[in-house]
PDB file of C-alpha atoms in Angstrom:
ATOM      1  CA  UNK A   1     -18.407 -64.456 -78.306  1.00 52.00           C
ATOM      2  CA  UNK A   2     -16.469 -63.849 -75.099  1.00 65.00           C
ATOM      3  CA  UNK A   3     -18.285 -60.555 -74.480  1.00 71.00           C
ATOM      4  CA  UNK A   4     -21.660 -62.276 -74.679  1.00 71.00           C
ATOM      5  CA  UNK A   5     -20.456 -65.074 -72.422  1.00 64.00           C
ATOM      6  CA  UNK A   6     -19.107 -62.666 -69.803  1.00 66.00           C
ATOM      7  CA  UNK A   7     -22.402 -60.721 -69.866  1.00 70.00           C
ATOM      8  CA  UNK A   8     -24.319 -63.944 -69.304  1.00 70.00           C
ATOM      9  CA  UNK A   9     -22.043 -64.903 -66.415  1.00 66.00           C
ATOM     10  CA  UNK A  10     -22.371 -61.429 -64.862  1.00 65.00           C
ATOM     11  CA  UNK A  11     -26.156 -61.630 -65.235  1.00 61.00           C
ATOM     12  CA  UNK A  12     -26.173 -65.098 -63.669  1.00 66.00           C
ATOM     13  CA  UNK A  13     -24.112 -63.863 -60.703  1.00 66.00           C
ATOM     14  CA  UNK A  14     -26.379 -60.827 -60.229  1.00 67.00           C
ATOM     15  CA  UNK A  15     -29.455 -63.077 -60.289  1.00 66.00           C
ATOM     16  CA  UNK A  16     -27.828 -65.392 -57.759  1.00 66.00           C
ATOM     17  CA  UNK A  17     -27.274 -62.442 -55.419  1.00 64.00           C
ATOM     18  CA  UNK A  18     -30.903 -61.354 -55.866  1.00 68.00           C
ATOM     19  CA  UNK A  19     -32.207 -64.831 -55.080  1.00 70.00           C
ATOM     20  CA  UNK A  20     -30.089 -65.095 -51.931  1.00 66.00           C
ATOM     21  CA  UNK A  21     -30.931 -61.501 -50.903  1.00 65.00           C
ATOM     22  CA  UNK A  22     -27.227 -60.792 -50.568  1.00 72.00           C
ATOM     23  CA  UNK A  23     -26.145 -57.165 -50.348  1.00 83.00           C
ATOM     24  CA  UNK A  24     -23.117 -55.175 -49.238  1.00 85.00           C
ATOM     25  CA  UNK A  25     -23.915 -55.159 -45.530  1.00 88.00           C
ATOM     26  CA  UNK A  26     -24.792 -58.858 -45.403  1.00 90.00           C
ATOM     27  CA  UNK A  27     -21.740 -59.951 -47.366  1.00 90.00           C
ATOM     28  CA  UNK A  28     -19.449 -57.801 -45.188  1.00 92.00           C
ATOM     29  CA  UNK A  29     -21.059 -59.160 -42.022  1.00 93.00           C
ATOM     30  CA  UNK A  30     -20.744 -62.716 -43.354  1.00 92.00           C
ATOM     31  CA  UNK A  31     -17.063 -62.168 -44.182  1.00 94.00           C
ATOM     32  CA  UNK A  32     -16.397 -60.783 -40.705  1.00 95.00           C
ATOM     33  CA  UNK A  33     -18.369 -63.563 -38.994  1.00 95.00           C
ATOM     34  CA  UNK A  34     -16.680 -66.343 -40.963  1.00 94.00           C
ATOM     35  CA  UNK A  35     -13.290 -64.743 -40.320  1.00 94.00           C
ATOM     36  CA  UNK A  36     -14.077 -64.876 -36.599  1.00 93.00           C
ATOM     37  CA  UNK A  37     -15.751 -68.310 -36.464  1.00 94.00           C
ATOM     38  CA  UNK A  38     -13.208 -70.354 -38.437  1.00 92.00           C
ATOM     39  CA  UNK A  39     -10.460 -69.836 -35.817  1.00 93.00           C
ATOM     40  CA  UNK A  40     -12.797 -71.069 -33.081  1.00 94.00           C
ATOM     41  CA  UNK A  41     -13.530 -74.185 -35.127  1.00 94.00           C
ATOM     42  CA  UNK A  42      -9.809 -74.708 -35.761  1.00 93.00           C
ATOM     43  CA  UNK A  43      -8.982 -74.376 -32.070  1.00 92.00           C
ATOM     44  CA  UNK A  44     -11.692 -76.939 -31.257  1.00 94.00           C
ATOM     45  CA  UNK A  45     -10.133 -79.218 -33.883  1.00 93.00           C
ATOM     46  CA  UNK A  46      -6.717 -78.843 -32.226  1.00 92.00           C
ATOM     47  CA  UNK A  47      -8.270 -79.615 -28.828  1.00 93.00           C
ATOM     48  CA  UNK A  48     -10.035 -82.728 -30.150  1.00 94.00           C
ATOM     49  CA  UNK A  49      -6.889 -83.873 -31.943  1.00 91.00           C
ATOM     50  CA  UNK A  50      -4.829 -83.476 -28.762  1.00 92.00           C
ATOM     51  CA  UNK A  51      -7.496 -85.289 -26.747  1.00 92.00           C
ATOM     52  CA  UNK A  52      -7.588 -88.143 -29.255  1.00 93.00           C
ATOM     53  CA  UNK A  53      -3.804 -88.556 -28.982  1.00 90.00           C
ATOM     54  CA  UNK A  54      -3.974 -88.241 -25.160  1.00 91.00           C
ATOM     55  CA  UNK A  55      -1.693 -85.206 -25.259  1.00 91.00           C
ATOM     56  CA  UNK A  56      -1.880 -81.695 -23.955  1.00 90.00           C
ATOM     57  CA  UNK A  57      -2.568 -78.938 -26.477  1.00 88.00           C
ATOM     58  CA  UNK A  58       0.994 -77.667 -26.054  1.00 88.00           C
ATOM     59  CA  UNK A  59       2.427 -81.124 -26.779  1.00 89.00           C
ATOM     60  CA  UNK A  60       0.200 -81.512 -29.845  1.00 88.00           C
ATOM     61  CA  UNK A  61       1.272 -78.117 -31.170  1.00 87.00           C
ATOM     62  CA  UNK A  62       4.932 -78.867 -30.405  1.00 87.00           C
ATOM     63  CA  UNK A  63       4.793 -82.067 -32.423  1.00 89.00           C
ATOM     64  CA  UNK A  64       3.224 -80.375 -35.445  1.00 87.00           C
ATOM     65  CA  UNK A  65       4.782 -77.118 -36.678  1.00 87.00           C
ATOM     66  CA  UNK A  66       2.084 -76.832 -39.356  1.00 87.00           C
ATOM     67  CA  UNK A  67      -0.668 -76.863 -36.714  1.00 88.00           C
ATOM     68  CA  UNK A  68       1.213 -74.222 -34.742  1.00 88.00           C
ATOM     69  CA  UNK A  69       1.545 -71.922 -37.744  1.00 89.00           C
ATOM     70  CA  UNK A  70      -2.116 -72.417 -38.607  1.00 89.00           C
ATOM     71  CA  UNK A  71      -3.018 -71.515 -35.017  1.00 90.00           C
ATOM     72  CA  UNK A  72      -1.081 -68.265 -35.462  1.00 89.00           C
ATOM     73  CA  UNK A  73      -3.008 -67.672 -38.701  1.00 90.00           C
ATOM     74  CA  UNK A  74      -6.256 -68.347 -36.824  1.00 92.00           C
ATOM     75  CA  UNK A  75      -5.301 -65.775 -34.200  1.00 90.00           C
ATOM     76  CA  UNK A  76      -4.560 -63.265 -36.973  1.00 90.00           C
ATOM     77  CA  UNK A  77      -8.011 -64.021 -38.408  1.00 92.00           C
ATOM     78  CA  UNK A  78      -9.565 -63.150 -35.050  1.00 92.00           C
ATOM     79  CA  UNK A  79      -7.625 -59.868 -34.933  1.00 90.00           C
ATOM     80  CA  UNK A  80      -8.774 -59.002 -38.465  1.00 90.00           C
ATOM     81  CA  UNK A  81     -12.383 -59.927 -37.699  1.00 93.00           C
ATOM     82  CA  UNK A  82     -12.368 -57.785 -34.565  1.00 90.00           C
ATOM     83  CA  UNK A  83     -10.830 -54.841 -36.414  1.00 88.00           C
ATOM     84  CA  UNK A  84     -13.315 -55.166 -39.277  1.00 90.00           C
ATOM     85  CA  UNK A  85     -16.190 -55.307 -36.807  1.00 92.00           C
ATOM     86  CA  UNK A  86     -14.825 -52.385 -34.785  1.00 90.00           C
ATOM     87  CA  UNK A  87     -14.255 -50.132 -37.833  1.00 87.00           C
ATOM     88  CA  UNK A  88     -17.308 -51.291 -39.789  1.00 89.00           C
ATOM     89  CA  UNK A  89     -18.762 -47.801 -40.084  1.00 87.00           C
ATOM     90  CA  UNK A  90     -15.550 -46.305 -41.493  1.00 83.00           C
ATOM     91  CA  UNK A  91     -14.896 -49.212 -43.842  1.00 86.00           C
ATOM     92  CA  UNK A  92     -18.432 -49.321 -45.255  1.00 87.00           C
ATOM     93  CA  UNK A  93     -18.600 -45.562 -45.873  1.00 85.00           C
ATOM     94  CA  UNK A  94     -15.500 -45.217 -48.050  1.00 84.00           C
ATOM     95  CA  UNK A  95     -15.082 -47.216 -51.237  1.00 86.00           C
ATOM     96  CA  UNK A  96     -11.292 -46.984 -51.338  1.00 85.00           C
ATOM     97  CA  UNK A  97     -10.943 -48.130 -47.731  1.00 85.00           C
ATOM     98  CA  UNK A  98     -13.412 -50.960 -48.298  1.00 89.00           C
ATOM     99  CA  UNK A  99     -11.720 -52.158 -51.468  1.00 90.00           C
ATOM    100  CA  UNK A 100      -8.264 -51.955 -49.893  1.00 87.00           C
ATOM    101  CA  UNK A 101      -9.332 -54.046 -46.912  1.00 89.00           C
ATOM    102  CA  UNK A 102     -11.251 -56.589 -48.972  1.00 92.00           C
ATOM    103  CA  UNK A 103      -8.634 -56.997 -51.715  1.00 93.00           C
ATOM    104  CA  UNK A 104      -5.836 -57.572 -49.204  1.00 91.00           C
ATOM    105  CA  UNK A 105      -7.797 -59.954 -46.975  1.00 92.00           C
ATOM    106  CA  UNK A 106      -9.426 -61.828 -49.861  1.00 93.00           C
ATOM    107  CA  UNK A 107      -6.072 -62.351 -51.575  1.00 92.00           C
ATOM    108  CA  UNK A 108      -4.428 -63.520 -48.367  1.00 91.00           C
ATOM    109  CA  UNK A 109      -7.268 -65.928 -47.626  1.00 92.00           C
ATOM    110  CA  UNK A 110      -6.928 -67.379 -51.133  1.00 92.00           C
ATOM    111  CA  UNK A 111      -3.170 -67.813 -50.663  1.00 89.00           C
ATOM    112  CA  UNK A 112      -3.799 -69.593 -47.366  1.00 87.00           C
ATOM    113  CA  UNK A 113      -6.362 -71.879 -48.991  1.00 88.00           C
ATOM    114  CA  UNK A 114      -9.499 -70.475 -47.384  1.00 89.00           C
ATOM    115  CA  UNK A 115     -11.797 -70.748 -50.394  1.00 92.00           C
ATOM    116  CA  UNK A 116     -14.980 -69.914 -48.468  1.00 92.00           C
ATOM    117  CA  UNK A 117     -13.673 -66.511 -47.423  1.00 93.00           C
ATOM    118  CA  UNK A 118     -12.293 -65.948 -50.908  1.00 93.00           C
ATOM    119  CA  UNK A 119     -15.761 -66.414 -52.436  1.00 90.00           C
ATOM    120  CA  UNK A 120     -17.449 -64.224 -49.812  1.00 91.00           C
ATOM    121  CA  UNK A 121     -14.703 -61.625 -50.318  1.00 92.00           C
ATOM    122  CA  UNK A 122     -15.412 -61.592 -54.053  1.00 91.00           C
ATOM    123  CA  UNK A 123     -19.090 -61.007 -53.269  1.00 90.00           C
ATOM    124  CA  UNK A 124     -18.086 -58.080 -51.051  1.00 90.00           C
ATOM    125  CA  UNK A 125     -15.952 -56.646 -53.832  1.00 90.00           C
ATOM    126  CA  UNK A 126     -18.860 -57.057 -56.265  1.00 88.00           C
ATOM    127  CA  UNK A 127     -21.064 -54.920 -53.998  1.00 87.00           C
ATOM    128  CA  UNK A 128     -18.380 -52.287 -53.417  1.00 87.00           C
ATOM    129  CA  UNK A 129     -19.718 -50.338 -56.381  1.00 86.00           C
ATOM    130  CA  UNK A 130     -22.630 -49.286 -54.140  1.00 82.00           C
ATOM    131  CA  UNK A 131     -20.331 -47.416 -51.744  1.00 83.00           C
ATOM    132  CA  UNK A 132     -19.899 -43.727 -52.575  1.00 80.00           C
ATOM    133  CA  UNK A 133     -16.433 -42.682 -53.677  1.00 80.00           C
ATOM    134  CA  UNK A 134     -15.003 -39.898 -51.537  1.00 75.00           C
ATOM    135  CA  UNK A 135     -11.949 -37.791 -52.242  1.00 68.00           C
ATOM    136  CA  UNK A 136      -9.888 -38.248 -49.089  1.00 63.00           C
ATOM    137  CA  UNK A 137     -10.297 -40.227 -45.944  1.00 64.00           C
ATOM    138  CA  UNK A 138      -7.885 -40.718 -43.087  1.00 68.00           C
ATOM    139  CA  UNK A 139      -7.891 -44.318 -41.951  1.00 69.00           C
ATOM    140  CA  UNK A 140      -4.565 -44.802 -40.230  1.00 74.00           C
ATOM    141  CA  UNK A 141      -5.844 -47.477 -37.838  1.00 74.00           C
ATOM    142  CA  UNK A 142      -7.195 -49.590 -40.684  1.00 74.00           C
ATOM    143  CA  UNK A 143      -3.951 -49.074 -42.644  1.00 77.00           C
ATOM    144  CA  UNK A 144      -1.966 -50.192 -39.619  1.00 80.00           C
ATOM    145  CA  UNK A 145      -4.137 -53.301 -39.258  1.00 78.00           C
ATOM    146  CA  UNK A 146      -3.745 -54.122 -42.943  1.00 81.00           C
ATOM    147  CA  UNK A 147       0.009 -53.618 -42.861  1.00 83.00           C
ATOM    148  CA  UNK A 148       0.747 -55.589 -39.714  1.00 84.00           C
ATOM    149  CA  UNK A 149      -1.593 -58.474 -40.467  1.00 85.00           C
ATOM    150  CA  UNK A 150      -0.504 -58.683 -44.116  1.00 85.00           C
ATOM    151  CA  UNK A 151       3.130 -58.977 -43.125  1.00 88.00           C
ATOM    152  CA  UNK A 152       2.231 -61.518 -40.440  1.00 88.00           C
ATOM    153  CA  UNK A 153       0.053 -63.545 -42.829  1.00 87.00           C
ATOM    154  CA  UNK A 154       2.775 -63.576 -45.478  1.00 87.00           C
ATOM    155  CA  UNK A 155       5.350 -64.630 -42.876  1.00 88.00           C
ATOM    156  CA  UNK A 156       3.075 -67.514 -41.844  1.00 87.00           C
ATOM    157  CA  UNK A 157       2.521 -68.406 -45.503  1.00 86.00           C
ATOM    158  CA  UNK A 158       6.289 -68.522 -46.062  1.00 88.00           C
ATOM    159  CA  UNK A 159       6.669 -70.849 -43.075  1.00 87.00           C
ATOM    160  CA  UNK A 160       3.852 -73.079 -44.360  1.00 86.00           C
ATOM    161  CA  UNK A 161       5.475 -73.293 -47.789  1.00 87.00           C
ATOM    162  CA  UNK A 162       8.820 -74.122 -46.171  1.00 87.00           C
ATOM    163  CA  UNK A 163       7.167 -76.859 -44.085  1.00 84.00           C
ATOM    164  CA  UNK A 164       5.441 -78.324 -47.127  1.00 83.00           C
ATOM    165  CA  UNK A 165       8.615 -78.317 -49.215  1.00 83.00           C
ATOM    166  CA  UNK A 166      10.727 -80.068 -46.572  1.00 73.00           C
TER     167      UNK A 166
END
């Protein structure tokens, strides 16, 4: 029963991707674009919020630690989007590199509550089967980006949790 249900769900998802003409390149580009656009929208939100309260942006961020941490997260999103855009050729040519990047970033976005990027990240991971598997690839710059941003994201997540608990 569960096997038949999971086959139907997989077929439904595959049909949905066909209808929307979604493929690996489009889903990766969408993930990168959303990762870069959301911080701009958040910064505009912070500006409008500060304007509404007749405060400077610095004063608004000083009064809200949560907004400050989320601004740091937004800046990390921009760094990740730029790195993904800059190393697109390397990432899209190697399945292990692609899956490493997408699993880490998709998981972090889910932990931070960014459901849109989580769904697009799952679509990217679905299409990763179309990337050829190669034996060895040196991707130190991408590893460095993943390591530094992952630690930074998790640090921000810990601060957010601490702010929500207190």
